Amino acid sequence: MRAILILTLKDLRRRLADPAGLLLNLAIPLVMGAMMYLAFGGRGGDTNAAPVLRILVLDLDQGPVARAITGASGNPEAARRLDMRLVQSREEGLRRLREEEFAALLVLPEGFSKALLDRRQVELELLKNPAQTVMPIVAQQITEVLSLYLSIGARIVGDDGARIRVLFEGEGWTDAAGIAALITSLRDRVIDMRDLLFPPLIEVEKTSAKKDTGGFDLIAWLFPGMVMMGLLFTSVSQMGDLLRESQQGTLRRQLTAPLGAAQVVMAKVLSVAIVVAIAFCLLVAAGRLAFRIHWGALGPLAATGALVVLAATGFAALLFSLVRTERQGDALGGILTMLMSLLGGTFFPIEALPAWMEPLSKLMLSRWGHGALRILAEGGGWEAVSGHLAVLAGIALVCTALGVAFLGRRHLRGAL
Amino acid sequence: MTANDGKGPPLRVGEVRFSYGKTRAVDGVSFEVAAGEIFGLLGPNGAGKTTTISMISGLLTPESGQVLIFGGEASGASGAARARMGVVPQEVALYDELSAAENLRFWGQLYGLRGAALQDAVRQALGLVGLTDRRNEKVGKLSGGLKRRLNLAVGLVHGPALLLLDEPTVGIDPQARLHILEVVRDQAKAGCAVLYTSHYLEEAEQICDRLAIVDHGRVLAAGTVAELRRLVGEGPVVQLRGEVDADRLKALAGRCPGVGLLSCADGTASFSARDAAACSGLVRELFQAGLKLEDLRVQEPNLQSLFLKLTGRELRD
């Protein structure tokens, strides 16, 4: 046991003396996570951070309906989502569309209110910004919904539309009886529509979820995959030291000392596991601090961490027991890590894979590793994560046992 | 037999054999090294020296034969035997990221040293190889010669009673070589049994008490340097380079009493002469024969001539 400790401490001292390789491995998931964070404007689940729709409106109508539309941005709730600016001409609208990164220019045509209240067909014009991809589509969809609601409103108003238009034009206000009749008529129409409109068949329940745990959190979904990928890269690069030592003769020299090959191999596995565990702690801390990911209770996180670390280390031990040179191991390790990440659902949901790939995906270490971490990030506890932990334990046990056995055999053949 | 009963000589190798696949690397090598003795294994690259050392140090298990260290079996987990043995491999097997002292401390710990004893051993080893001033320098920053010295120090840090040195002076400058040879001699004087492999003839002649000349995994000759020289004969050796033809030179040697053709290949030839008179007769015959010679040398018999005599070829680096 003392020999294993001495060998392990030696490796850790070497890592500390030259930590560049380890830091590079850790930087990969952190940089990828940071890029995703920036690309998606922060946490995916934070509705307050949703991008604002910036839209220009050219009101050629100046009628009551157009004023109702342009006044929407005065609503405080709408103002958080909508940045609506009026322009005086089409030219100004097109110029600002180009220069000020607005998503679209909505043109309310002349006579829009009149036509709508007279129940005549009318067109809204929307000019989308070709330099943007997502927000112009949002603007289009909102305009389509607006059109639908305005059409419904016009049909509810029915024949009273013309009278309403006249009132909005500032005439007919002296006819109190007429106004009363109009209001009564409108009330009756709305009441008639009551059975059609109320109660709504679908209700949206809005609750205040606990901070940072509600909704789909894209970063909390993606980052565990990055963590798993980073751990696999780290374990592969660290385990390569076994063949590096073999190449430079220090491994053979160790084997001339009074200790067995099993001790040498076990010490290497242990030192790699410690470095991977450190990497895990740093990545988890980075996820918490930089991306505000909650990893849940310490117990399940510690157990998941331990098994993920052992499984990644076992995978690396098995890999390097089969390859002949460090370069082969690095190359194959990189390919296998990417393959496991792709098939294991690091970058996209497993459901997106073709059906025939699904069984293959279950063989991927990454799937179970980042799967467990995702469960924890989504608030799951022991019960939710136990299945993943059992699979990880199995992978760790089988890979480590095979790796150590194969490396031992290589030593007996004099090939280490 | 116990791992180390302390009854036998430091090292006894008996008829060991080892093959890599179908290639026989060591074929029945036997020798013994006594305490305080430097025993040399001399042979060209691929002669089986490193394989022999690997079997002694326990890295390889002989297919047949026996390696006894202080009377105990070397193969298997005979930790006690290995603890008394120091191995200096041909490659510089050190950790570049660690300092000279850290390297020595690590290897000392592996051999069971700890505490004050470890610190003393590290200090002594650094002093032995003249690296005290560079103790805190990272090995990666040391020159090749200094690395070689540290490589030797690692083999000595635990005070071994048997030291295995596998070509410890390969690729270093003469000054560093002299320093290493001096340290090895001092170890032997202190009672350490030393097995020294080399393909440098002068070095082996200079340092070894006894030698075994090996080639193709076999011991061709063994004994003290004086005994080996006598195998060639007391007289000088004539070496020539130029237009040489084996049949013609054989006939020429036949005409000279006391002269024998040792080798003839690749434009070079060597003759052994019984005495100075025989040597003069040979030289006269060579000039009279009108051979186009580029070089002709007369040398005292040495290990090079013995190797020539035994193998029919020169021992080169």
XYZ file of C-alpha atoms in Angstrom:
733
model
C 0.000 0.000 0.000
C 2.887 2.335 0.834
C 4.423 1.748 -2.591
C 1.108 2.621 -4.273
C 0.959 5.817 -2.236
C 4.542 6.754 -3.151
C 3.906 6.126 -6.844
C 0.627 8.055 -6.755
C 2.151 11.054 -4.993
C 4.977 11.069 -7.505
C 2.466 11.360 -10.358
C 0.541 14.115 -8.593
C 3.771 16.048 -7.994
C 4.570 15.714 -11.695
C 1.101 17.004 -12.624
C 1.525 19.955 -10.266
C 4.954 20.708 -11.685
C 3.554 20.797 -15.205
C -0.201 21.421 -15.056
C -0.559 22.755 -18.604
C -2.008 19.538 -20.015
C -4.578 19.213 -17.260
C -5.636 22.858 -17.522
C -6.058 22.478 -21.262
C -8.379 19.518 -20.726
C -10.430 21.500 -18.243
C -10.552 24.531 -20.501
C -12.319 22.608 -23.287
C -15.663 22.078 -21.474
C -15.487 25.486 -19.800
C -14.897 27.297 -23.079
C -17.632 25.301 -24.789
C -20.015 26.028 -21.911
C -19.151 29.722 -21.967
C -19.702 29.870 -25.731
C -23.113 28.259 -25.321
C -23.900 30.648 -22.507
C -23.080 33.609 -24.710
C -24.777 32.147 -27.794
C -28.050 31.584 -25.982
C -27.998 34.866 -24.081
C -27.590 33.337 -20.696
C -29.610 30.585 -19.065
C -32.215 28.988 -21.318
C -34.771 28.712 -18.519
C -34.654 32.306 -17.388
C -37.716 33.910 -18.983
C -36.649 37.342 -17.818
C -33.613 37.056 -20.018
C -35.646 36.284 -23.168
C -34.680 38.557 -26.027
C -36.848 41.655 -26.666
C -38.697 41.927 -29.976
C -37.658 45.208 -31.587
C -40.134 46.315 -34.190
C -40.801 49.479 -36.212
C -44.364 50.611 -37.027
C -45.372 52.930 -39.840
C -48.885 54.158 -39.034
C -50.386 55.419 -42.322
C -53.853 54.797 -40.926
C -53.959 57.070 -37.853
C -57.289 55.384 -37.054
C -58.537 53.945 -33.759
C -57.389 50.374 -34.402
C -53.947 51.511 -35.454
C -53.687 53.662 -32.335
C -54.682 50.688 -30.208
C -51.904 48.649 -31.806
C -49.212 51.302 -31.462
C -50.296 51.977 -27.888
C -49.573 48.363 -26.928
C -45.990 49.177 -26.089
C -47.288 51.437 -23.307
C -48.401 48.324 -21.429
C -45.663 47.629 -18.831
C -45.887 43.825 -19.313
C -45.646 44.174 -23.087
C -42.827 46.703 -22.787
C -40.607 44.016 -21.212
C -40.906 41.915 -24.374
C -41.568 44.501 -27.028
C -39.604 47.514 -28.181
C -41.961 49.244 -30.639
C -40.889 52.472 -32.346
C -42.993 54.598 -34.682
C -41.511 55.856 -37.932
C -42.844 58.624 -40.119
C -42.113 57.203 -43.535
C -41.319 53.951 -45.285
C -37.830 55.241 -46.121
C -37.096 56.016 -42.481
C -38.424 52.587 -41.526
C -36.228 50.771 -44.041
C -33.176 52.782 -43.046
C -33.630 52.080 -39.357
C -34.364 48.441 -40.108
C -30.943 48.223 -41.693
C -29.020 50.358 -39.262
C -30.553 49.726 -35.854
C -31.098 45.981 -35.840
C -34.886 46.007 -35.673
C -36.530 42.684 -36.484
C -39.238 44.020 -38.789
C -41.205 47.011 -40.055
C -44.972 46.743 -39.684
C -46.925 48.975 -42.045
C -50.505 49.814 -41.013
C -52.003 50.954 -44.318
C -54.104 54.003 -44.845
C -57.770 53.289 -44.110
C -56.906 50.197 -42.079
C -59.230 51.027 -39.139
C -62.062 52.079 -41.409
C -61.858 48.967 -43.514
C -61.642 46.700 -40.494
C -64.600 48.281 -38.706
C -66.575 48.164 -41.966
C -65.698 44.426 -42.117
C -63.868 44.738 -45.383
C -60.759 42.720 -46.111
C -57.549 44.614 -45.470
C -53.845 43.787 -45.544
C -51.065 44.375 -43.046
C -47.587 44.669 -44.494
C -44.583 43.268 -42.605
C -41.054 43.827 -43.863
C -38.657 41.438 -42.158
C -34.985 42.192 -41.507
C -33.021 39.726 -43.721
C -29.933 40.108 -41.548
C -31.646 38.395 -38.624
C -32.868 34.814 -38.374
C -35.085 34.216 -35.348
C -36.667 37.514 -34.312
C -38.208 38.380 -37.723
C -40.063 35.055 -37.576
C -41.287 35.945 -34.093
C -42.485 39.297 -35.464
C -44.310 37.518 -38.303
C -46.024 35.116 -35.929
C -47.112 37.933 -33.597
C -48.497 39.855 -36.589
C -50.439 36.780 -37.710
C -51.899 36.337 -34.213
C -52.745 40.062 -34.132
C -54.518 39.757 -37.483
C -56.555 36.837 -36.213
C -57.626 38.635 -33.058
C -58.504 41.825 -34.964
C -60.606 39.800 -37.417
C -62.471 38.136 -34.541
C -62.984 41.531 -32.880
C -64.340 43.057 -36.093
C -66.778 40.186 -36.504
C -68.005 40.557 -32.902
C -68.571 44.280 -33.432
C -70.471 43.436 -36.604
C -72.703 46.198 -38.042
C -71.830 48.551 -35.190
C -68.374 48.979 -36.572
C -69.291 51.962 -38.727
C -70.834 53.757 -35.750
C -67.815 53.084 -33.595
C -65.541 54.460 -36.318
C -67.652 57.639 -36.454
C -67.348 58.064 -32.702
C -63.582 57.661 -32.906
C -63.568 60.310 -35.597
C -65.066 62.697 -32.981
C -68.613 62.794 -34.238
C -71.941 61.602 -32.813
C -71.040 62.129 -29.181
C -74.088 64.339 -28.654
C -76.407 61.404 -29.385
C -76.467 59.962 -25.865
C -79.267 57.588 -26.620
C -77.440 56.302 -29.676
C -74.274 55.701 -27.686
C -76.227 53.893 -24.991
C -77.857 51.740 -27.632
C -74.469 50.999 -29.148
C -73.020 49.956 -25.785
C -76.058 47.778 -25.088
C -75.752 46.191 -28.495
C -72.076 45.500 -28.011
C -72.719 44.047 -24.559
C -75.374 41.748 -25.996
C -73.002 40.562 -28.697
C -70.316 39.826 -26.185
C -72.815 37.996 -23.964
C -73.957 36.021 -27.019
C -70.368 35.045 -27.594
C -69.958 34.031 -23.960
C -70.730 30.377 -24.516
C -68.266 30.343 -27.358
C -65.461 32.088 -25.513
C -65.888 31.157 -21.864
C -64.790 29.256 -20.020
C -61.632 28.789 -22.048
C -60.898 25.121 -22.745
C -57.242 25.657 -22.087
C -56.002 27.692 -19.205
C -52.436 28.704 -18.726
C -51.458 28.390 -15.131
C -48.735 30.791 -14.177
C -46.880 29.968 -11.000
C -43.749 31.444 -9.518
C -41.229 28.670 -9.521
C -38.291 28.708 -7.161
C -35.496 30.800 -8.560
C -33.148 28.976 -10.952
C -35.058 25.688 -10.980
C -38.015 26.335 -13.220
C -38.514 25.521 -16.859
C -36.099 24.059 -19.339
C -32.608 25.240 -18.602
C -30.487 24.790 -21.705
C -27.190 25.301 -19.934
C -28.158 22.859 -17.177
C -28.919 20.377 -19.955
C -25.795 20.949 -22.026
C -23.152 21.547 -19.370
C -23.245 18.033 -17.816
C -22.386 16.693 -21.263
C -19.477 19.078 -21.443
C -18.362 17.949 -17.983
C -18.457 14.303 -19.038
C -16.548 15.053 -22.220
C -13.950 17.009 -20.276
C -13.521 14.148 -17.807
C -13.052 11.625 -20.596
C -10.463 13.811 -22.322
C -8.699 14.289 -18.985
C -8.658 10.589 -18.124
C -7.354 9.648 -21.573
C -4.579 12.227 -21.547
C -3.594 11.326 -17.974
C -3.606 7.570 -18.567
C -1.346 8.134 -21.561
C 1.341 8.736 -18.962
C 1.522 4.979 -18.450
C 2.818 4.420 -21.973
C 4.881 7.635 -21.794
C 6.609 6.147 -18.753
C 6.985 2.883 -20.602
C 8.601 4.725 -23.499
C 11.019 6.744 -21.378
C 11.998 3.685 -19.306
C 10.797 4.849 -15.891
C 8.113 2.170 -15.816
C 10.648 -0.618 -16.413
C 12.897 0.936 -13.800
C 10.047 0.896 -11.293
C 9.524 -2.772 -12.053
C 13.132 -3.522 -11.076
C 12.386 -2.112 -7.604
C 10.930 -4.367 -4.909
C 7.285 -3.982 -5.951
C 4.908 -5.837 -8.250
C 3.466 -4.856 -11.608
C -0.031 -4.788 -10.100
C 1.066 -2.113 -7.637
C 2.547 0.001 -10.429
C -0.600 -0.256 -12.551
C -2.946 0.325 -9.627
C -0.975 3.388 -8.574
C -1.266 4.790 -12.081
C -5.014 4.164 -12.111
C -5.317 5.797 -8.687
C -3.321 8.877 -9.658
C -5.392 9.288 -12.831
C -8.588 8.901 -10.804
C -7.443 11.609 -8.369
C -6.648 14.024 -11.196
C -9.998 13.274 -12.870
C -11.741 13.788 -9.505
C -10.067 17.185 -9.163
C -11.183 17.987 -12.698
C -14.735 16.930 -11.775
C -14.775 19.186 -8.704
C -13.465 22.154 -10.701
C -15.993 21.647 -13.496
C -18.893 21.234 -11.088
C -17.806 24.386 -9.243
C -17.471 26.233 -12.554
C -20.972 25.084 -13.517
C -22.331 26.434 -10.238
C -20.462 29.718 -10.260
C -20.415 30.581 -13.944
C -23.676 29.048 -15.146
C -25.670 28.983 -11.873
C -26.369 25.260 -12.161
C -27.753 23.715 -8.972
C -26.359 20.225 -8.546
C -28.703 19.251 -5.740
C -27.787 17.553 -2.476
C -24.163 16.731 -1.764
C -24.707 12.994 -1.227
C -26.034 12.106 -4.701
C -23.583 14.533 -6.302
C -20.623 12.977 -4.479
C -21.723 9.449 -5.398
C -22.294 10.449 -9.020
C -18.930 12.203 -9.100
C -17.107 9.206 -7.646
C -18.669 6.764 -10.105
C -18.266 9.050 -13.101
C -14.589 9.502 -12.193
C -14.027 5.762 -11.722
C -15.852 4.917 -14.950
C -13.854 7.476 -16.958
C -10.610 6.230 -15.396
C -11.526 2.602 -16.059
C -12.338 3.438 -19.669
C -8.925 5.080 -20.070
C -7.145 2.147 -18.390
C -8.845 -0.307 -20.731
C -8.055 1.850 -23.747
C -4.354 2.125 -22.903
C -4.105 -1.567 -22.137
C -5.066 -2.250 -25.754
C -3.054 0.335 -27.685
C 0.656 0.117 -28.303
C 1.735 3.738 -28.127
C 0.659 6.895 -26.348
C -0.081 8.538 -29.691
C -2.393 5.688 -30.664
C -4.121 5.986 -27.301
C -4.586 9.746 -27.605
C -5.963 9.482 -31.124
C -8.286 6.578 -30.380
C -9.307 8.128 -27.060
C -10.273 11.371 -28.789
C -12.307 9.551 -31.420
C -14.065 7.336 -28.868
C -14.809 10.288 -26.595
C -16.429 12.219 -29.440
C -18.292 9.112 -30.614
C -19.584 8.419 -27.105
C -20.570 12.072 -26.741
C -22.474 12.061 -30.015
C -24.208 8.729 -29.493
C -24.677 9.358 -25.796
C -26.635 12.559 -26.352
C -24.172 15.189 -25.212
C -25.078 17.673 -27.910
C -28.674 16.739 -28.702
C -31.405 14.630 -27.112
C -31.053 10.870 -27.536
C -34.624 10.822 -28.892
C -33.298 12.664 -31.945
C -31.182 9.647 -32.886
C -32.506 7.096 -35.386
C -34.326 4.261 -33.610
C -31.653 1.692 -34.474
C -29.040 3.773 -32.695
C -30.921 3.845 -29.432
C -29.625 0.445 -28.176
C -26.127 1.490 -29.209
C -26.505 4.672 -27.207
C -27.080 2.608 -24.060
C -23.557 1.244 -24.358
C -22.057 4.712 -24.193
C -20.436 5.698 -20.925
C -21.194 9.371 -21.656
C -24.929 8.720 -21.720
C -24.971 7.430 -18.156
C -22.469 9.967 -16.895
C -24.061 13.136 -18.159
C -27.482 11.548 -17.762
C -26.887 11.295 -14.005
C -25.535 14.831 -13.852
C -28.522 16.169 -15.816
C -30.886 14.484 -13.388
C -29.104 16.183 -10.499
C -29.114 19.537 -12.312
C -32.868 19.188 -12.835
C -33.398 18.657 -9.119
C -33.444 14.833 -9.023
C -32.168 12.992 -5.963
C -31.004 9.500 -4.971
C -34.050 7.739 -6.337
C -33.935 9.389 -9.727
C -30.228 8.889 -10.222
C -29.803 5.390 -8.761
C -30.292 3.559 -12.077
C -27.583 5.629 -13.733
C -25.263 5.096 -10.776
C -25.691 1.329 -10.989
C -24.731 1.343 -14.676
C -21.759 3.632 -14.012
C -20.568 1.332 -11.215
C -20.776 -1.635 -13.575
C -18.838 0.183 -16.300
C -16.193 1.318 -13.797
C -15.764 -2.186 -12.401
C -15.593 -4.010 -15.734
C -13.331 -1.485 -17.481
C -10.899 -1.152 -14.578
C -10.679 -4.908 -14.019
C -10.091 -5.594 -17.715
C -7.625 -2.711 -18.040
C -5.532 -3.789 -15.059
C -5.626 -7.451 -16.169
C -4.546 -6.608 -19.740
C -1.785 -4.289 -18.532
C -0.572 -7.003 -16.162
C -0.433 -9.464 -19.046
C 1.521 -6.983 -21.140
C 4.021 -6.667 -18.337
C 4.456 -10.439 -18.147
C 5.135 -10.488 -21.894
C 7.754 -7.803 -21.348
C 5.731 -5.397 -23.483
C 5.435 -2.626 -20.914
C 15.057 -21.525 -2.076
C 14.423 -18.393 -0.110
C 14.452 -15.033 -1.783
C 17.737 -14.123 -0.231
C 19.594 -16.426 2.063
C 22.777 -14.382 1.718
C 24.835 -17.545 1.160
C 25.619 -17.292 -2.517
C 27.672 -14.781 -4.495
C 26.002 -11.471 -5.320
C 25.154 -12.719 -8.803
C 25.239 -16.122 -10.427
C 23.820 -16.583 -13.914
C 23.583 -20.179 -15.114
C 22.768 -21.214 -18.686
C 19.973 -18.665 -19.148
C 18.031 -18.561 -22.391
C 15.454 -16.134 -23.718
C 13.774 -15.630 -27.111
C 11.708 -12.839 -28.617
C 9.334 -14.859 -30.738
C 11.529 -16.994 -32.970
C 14.617 -14.905 -32.357
C 16.923 -16.325 -29.715
C 18.280 -13.298 -27.849
C 20.205 -15.084 -25.092
C 21.433 -18.600 -25.615
C 22.942 -20.301 -22.584
C 24.803 -17.421 -20.953
C 26.608 -18.194 -17.687
C 28.798 -16.074 -15.442
C 29.264 -15.073 -11.844
C 30.044 -11.735 -10.194
C 31.756 -11.563 -6.819
C 31.503 -8.817 -4.214
C 33.788 -5.887 -5.061
C 34.251 -7.085 -8.617
C 33.379 -5.285 -11.843
C 32.305 -7.829 -14.412
C 31.834 -6.658 -17.965
C 29.519 -7.967 -20.655
C 31.083 -6.783 -23.876
C 29.400 -7.119 -27.208
C 27.857 -5.229 -30.112
C 24.324 -3.904 -30.149
C 21.869 -6.821 -30.295
C 24.328 -9.240 -28.666
C 21.910 -9.983 -25.801
C 23.417 -7.792 -23.083
C 20.258 -5.851 -22.227
C 18.114 -8.991 -22.336
C 20.529 -10.627 -19.892
C 20.305 -7.627 -17.556
C 16.501 -7.652 -17.886
C 16.431 -11.278 -16.735
C 18.701 -10.494 -13.813
C 16.635 -7.485 -12.752
C 13.417 -9.508 -12.939
C 11.876 -7.711 -15.918
C 12.023 -10.902 -17.993
C 11.775 -14.494 -16.875
C 14.341 -16.839 -18.425
C 12.927 -19.642 -20.551
C 15.517 -21.883 -18.971
C 18.511 -21.539 -16.717
C 18.759 -19.742 -13.428
C 19.603 -16.318 -12.068
C 20.580 -16.274 -8.410
C 21.013 -13.035 -6.480
C 22.765 -13.560 -3.181
C 21.659 -17.147 -3.532
C 17.992 -16.328 -4.151
C 15.930 -16.585 -7.316
C 15.755 -13.293 -9.188
C 12.505 -13.980 -11.029
C 9.148 -13.746 -9.333
C 8.362 -11.497 -6.441
C 11.627 -11.747 -4.585
C 11.407 -8.260 -3.167
C 14.284 -8.797 -0.752
C 16.682 -9.665 -3.575
C 15.579 -6.669 -5.627
C 15.974 -4.354 -2.667
C 19.716 -5.123 -2.621
C 20.095 -4.519 -6.313
C 20.553 -1.205 -8.109
C 19.714 -0.966 -11.793
C 20.971 1.733 -14.144
C 19.214 1.264 -17.473
C 20.580 2.220 -20.851
C 17.971 4.965 -21.293
C 17.865 7.954 -18.964
C 14.876 6.787 -16.917
C 14.112 9.926 -14.911
C 11.209 12.330 -14.465
C 11.921 15.552 -16.324
C 9.224 17.474 -14.426
C 10.848 16.755 -11.052
C 14.097 18.110 -9.671
C 17.222 15.987 -9.260
C 16.594 15.676 -5.510
C 12.915 14.850 -5.988
C 13.830 12.077 -8.426
C 16.298 10.584 -5.964
C 13.829 10.921 -3.095
C 11.166 9.068 -5.097
C 13.419 6.193 -6.091
C 14.842 5.991 -2.574
C 11.327 5.726 -1.159
C 10.520 2.908 -3.569
C 13.435 0.992 -2.065
C 12.069 1.472 1.437
C 14.068 4.502 2.584
C 12.301 7.145 4.619
C 12.868 10.007 7.006
C 16.417 11.005 7.877
C 17.877 7.920 6.197
C 16.254 8.992 2.932
C 17.525 12.555 3.219
C 21.060 11.276 3.940
C 20.932 8.855 1.037
C 19.775 11.578 -1.352
C 22.506 13.929 -0.177
C 25.167 11.235 -0.535
C 23.998 10.177 -3.979
C 23.990 13.771 -5.204
C 27.484 14.214 -3.819
C 28.733 11.004 -5.437
C 27.814 12.166 -8.905
C 28.671 15.832 -8.299
C 25.148 17.199 -8.556
C 24.782 18.755 -5.106
C 24.692 22.260 -6.572
C 22.045 21.270 -9.108
C 19.834 19.365 -6.682
C 16.830 21.651 -7.130
C 17.016 21.957 -10.883
C 14.373 20.241 -12.952
C 15.857 17.211 -14.712
C 14.485 18.412 -18.034
C 16.842 21.379 -17.843
C 19.987 19.338 -17.165
C 22.481 18.490 -19.910
C 22.749 14.959 -21.284
C 25.898 14.272 -19.270
C 24.355 15.473 -16.015
C 21.257 13.404 -16.671
C 23.467 10.342 -17.137
C 25.144 11.058 -13.814
C 21.764 11.394 -12.099
C 20.641 8.189 -13.814
C 23.579 6.481 -12.125
C 22.826 8.161 -8.779
C 19.287 6.779 -8.841
C 20.737 3.266 -9.090
C 22.973 3.993 -6.086
C 20.669 5.948 -3.787
C 19.615 2.957 -1.688
C 23.166 1.635 -1.335
C 22.861 -1.574 -3.373
C 25.180 -4.538 -2.901
C 24.754 -5.498 -6.564
C 24.801 -2.870 -9.274
C 23.620 -3.560 -12.821
C 24.836 -0.971 -15.319
C 23.512 -1.219 -18.849
C 25.727 0.906 -21.080
C 25.703 3.831 -18.653
C 27.995 6.046 -20.737
C 26.233 5.958 -24.088
C 26.183 9.292 -25.863
C 27.995 11.453 -23.344
C 31.151 13.560 -23.417
C 34.515 12.151 -22.260
C 34.504 14.176 -19.056
C 31.128 12.878 -17.930
C 32.221 9.364 -18.944
C 35.333 9.557 -16.787
C 33.270 10.782 -13.866
C 30.839 7.882 -14.194
C 33.634 5.326 -14.482
C 35.236 6.780 -11.374
C 32.010 6.450 -9.406
C 31.612 2.833 -10.559
C 35.147 2.009 -9.497
C 34.544 3.574 -6.088
C 31.421 1.474 -5.646
C 33.349 -1.694 -6.397
C 36.091 -0.661 -4.003
C 33.383 -0.253 -1.350
C 32.419 -3.917 -1.905
C 29.594 -3.595 -4.394
C 29.391 -6.270 -7.086
C 29.042 -4.562 -10.472
C 27.782 -5.980 -13.734
C 28.752 -3.557 -16.479
C 27.624 -3.878 -20.079
C 29.231 -1.897 -22.852
C 30.186 -1.965 -26.477
C 33.118 0.399 -25.851
C 36.221 -1.800 -25.823
C 38.534 0.754 -24.237
C 36.045 1.451 -21.488
C 35.620 -2.227 -20.696
C 39.387 -2.809 -20.674
C 39.803 0.185 -18.430
C 37.225 -0.615 -15.791
C 36.418 -4.332 -15.721
C 38.187 -6.898 -13.562
C 36.740 -9.690 -15.649
C 34.900 -9.725 -18.928
C 32.650 -11.908 -21.030
C 32.552 -11.247 -24.757
C 29.073 -11.934 -26.049
C 27.613 -12.075 -29.520
C 24.336 -13.492 -30.816
C 23.324 -14.310 -27.246
C 26.342 -16.468 -26.462
C 29.454 -15.979 -24.377
C 32.371 -16.326 -26.800
C 35.103 -15.900 -24.254
C 35.443 -14.915 -20.617
C 38.223 -14.069 -18.196
C 40.382 -11.188 -17.067
C 41.549 -8.697 -19.684
C 45.012 -10.294 -19.594
C 43.580 -13.776 -20.046
C 41.490 -12.642 -22.971
C 44.413 -10.916 -24.643
C 46.384 -14.122 -24.441
C 43.651 -15.839 -26.425
C 44.685 -13.727 -29.416
C 48.354 -14.398 -28.830
C 51.257 -12.404 -27.452
C 52.328 -10.961 -30.774
C 51.036 -7.885 -32.547
C 48.040 -7.585 -34.815
C 48.384 -6.186 -38.342
C 45.369 -4.376 -39.747
C 45.134 -3.131 -43.292
C 42.589 -1.341 -45.504
C 42.546 -1.285 -49.282
C 42.192 -3.718 -52.139
C 41.945 -7.004 -50.301
C 41.098 -10.456 -51.527
C 40.539 -13.233 -48.986
C 42.106 -16.066 -51.046
C 45.130 -14.018 -51.946
C 45.650 -12.857 -48.351
C 45.189 -16.423 -47.070
C 47.897 -17.620 -49.435
C 50.092 -14.726 -48.420
C 49.665 -15.529 -44.697
C 50.568 -19.146 -45.474
C 53.892 -18.019 -46.857
C 54.734 -16.169 -43.608
C 55.678 -18.390 -40.635
C 53.869 -17.453 -37.406
C 51.172 -15.399 -39.201
C 47.441 -16.125 -39.336
C 44.596 -14.344 -41.145
C 42.052 -13.190 -38.545
C 39.498 -11.543 -40.771
C 38.924 -10.247 -44.273
C 35.797 -8.373 -45.245
C 34.537 -4.991 -46.485
C 37.928 -3.786 -47.658
C 39.685 -4.498 -44.372
C 41.760 -7.417 -43.167
C 43.530 -8.384 -39.928
C 46.435 -10.755 -39.268
C 47.826 -12.078 -36.020
C 51.599 -12.382 -35.771
C 53.432 -14.652 -33.341
C 56.161 -12.073 -32.663
C 57.869 -8.983 -34.062
C 59.871 -11.028 -36.581
C 56.738 -12.665 -37.961
C 55.130 -9.223 -38.160
C 58.113 -7.841 -40.163
C 57.919 -10.804 -42.547
C 54.221 -10.203 -43.120
C 54.657 -6.496 -43.835
C 57.472 -7.270 -46.295
C 55.316 -9.843 -48.096
C 52.411 -7.384 -48.288
C 54.526 -4.747 -50.033
C 56.163 -7.269 -52.313
C 52.756 -8.566 -53.352
C 51.986 -5.103 -54.734
C 48.657 -4.743 -53.005
C 47.020 -1.331 -53.247
C 46.822 -0.415 -49.566
C 45.248 2.718 -48.138
C 46.199 2.095 -44.536
C 48.320 -0.351 -42.560
C 48.582 -0.517 -38.767
C 50.475 -2.685 -36.364
C 48.878 -2.910 -32.907
C 49.424 -4.673 -29.659
C 46.838 -7.444 -29.104
C 43.690 -6.032 -27.509
C 40.032 -6.870 -27.052
C 39.282 -5.523 -30.506
C 41.607 -8.085 -32.035
C 40.125 -10.772 -29.805
C 36.642 -9.853 -30.969
C 37.888 -9.991 -34.534
C 39.389 -13.373 -33.944
C 36.257 -14.709 -32.272
C 33.629 -13.299 -34.589
C 35.450 -12.433 -37.781
C 34.159 -8.830 -37.582
C 34.955 -5.634 -35.805
C 33.124 -4.426 -32.738
C 31.690 -1.060 -33.649
C 29.504 1.447 -31.791
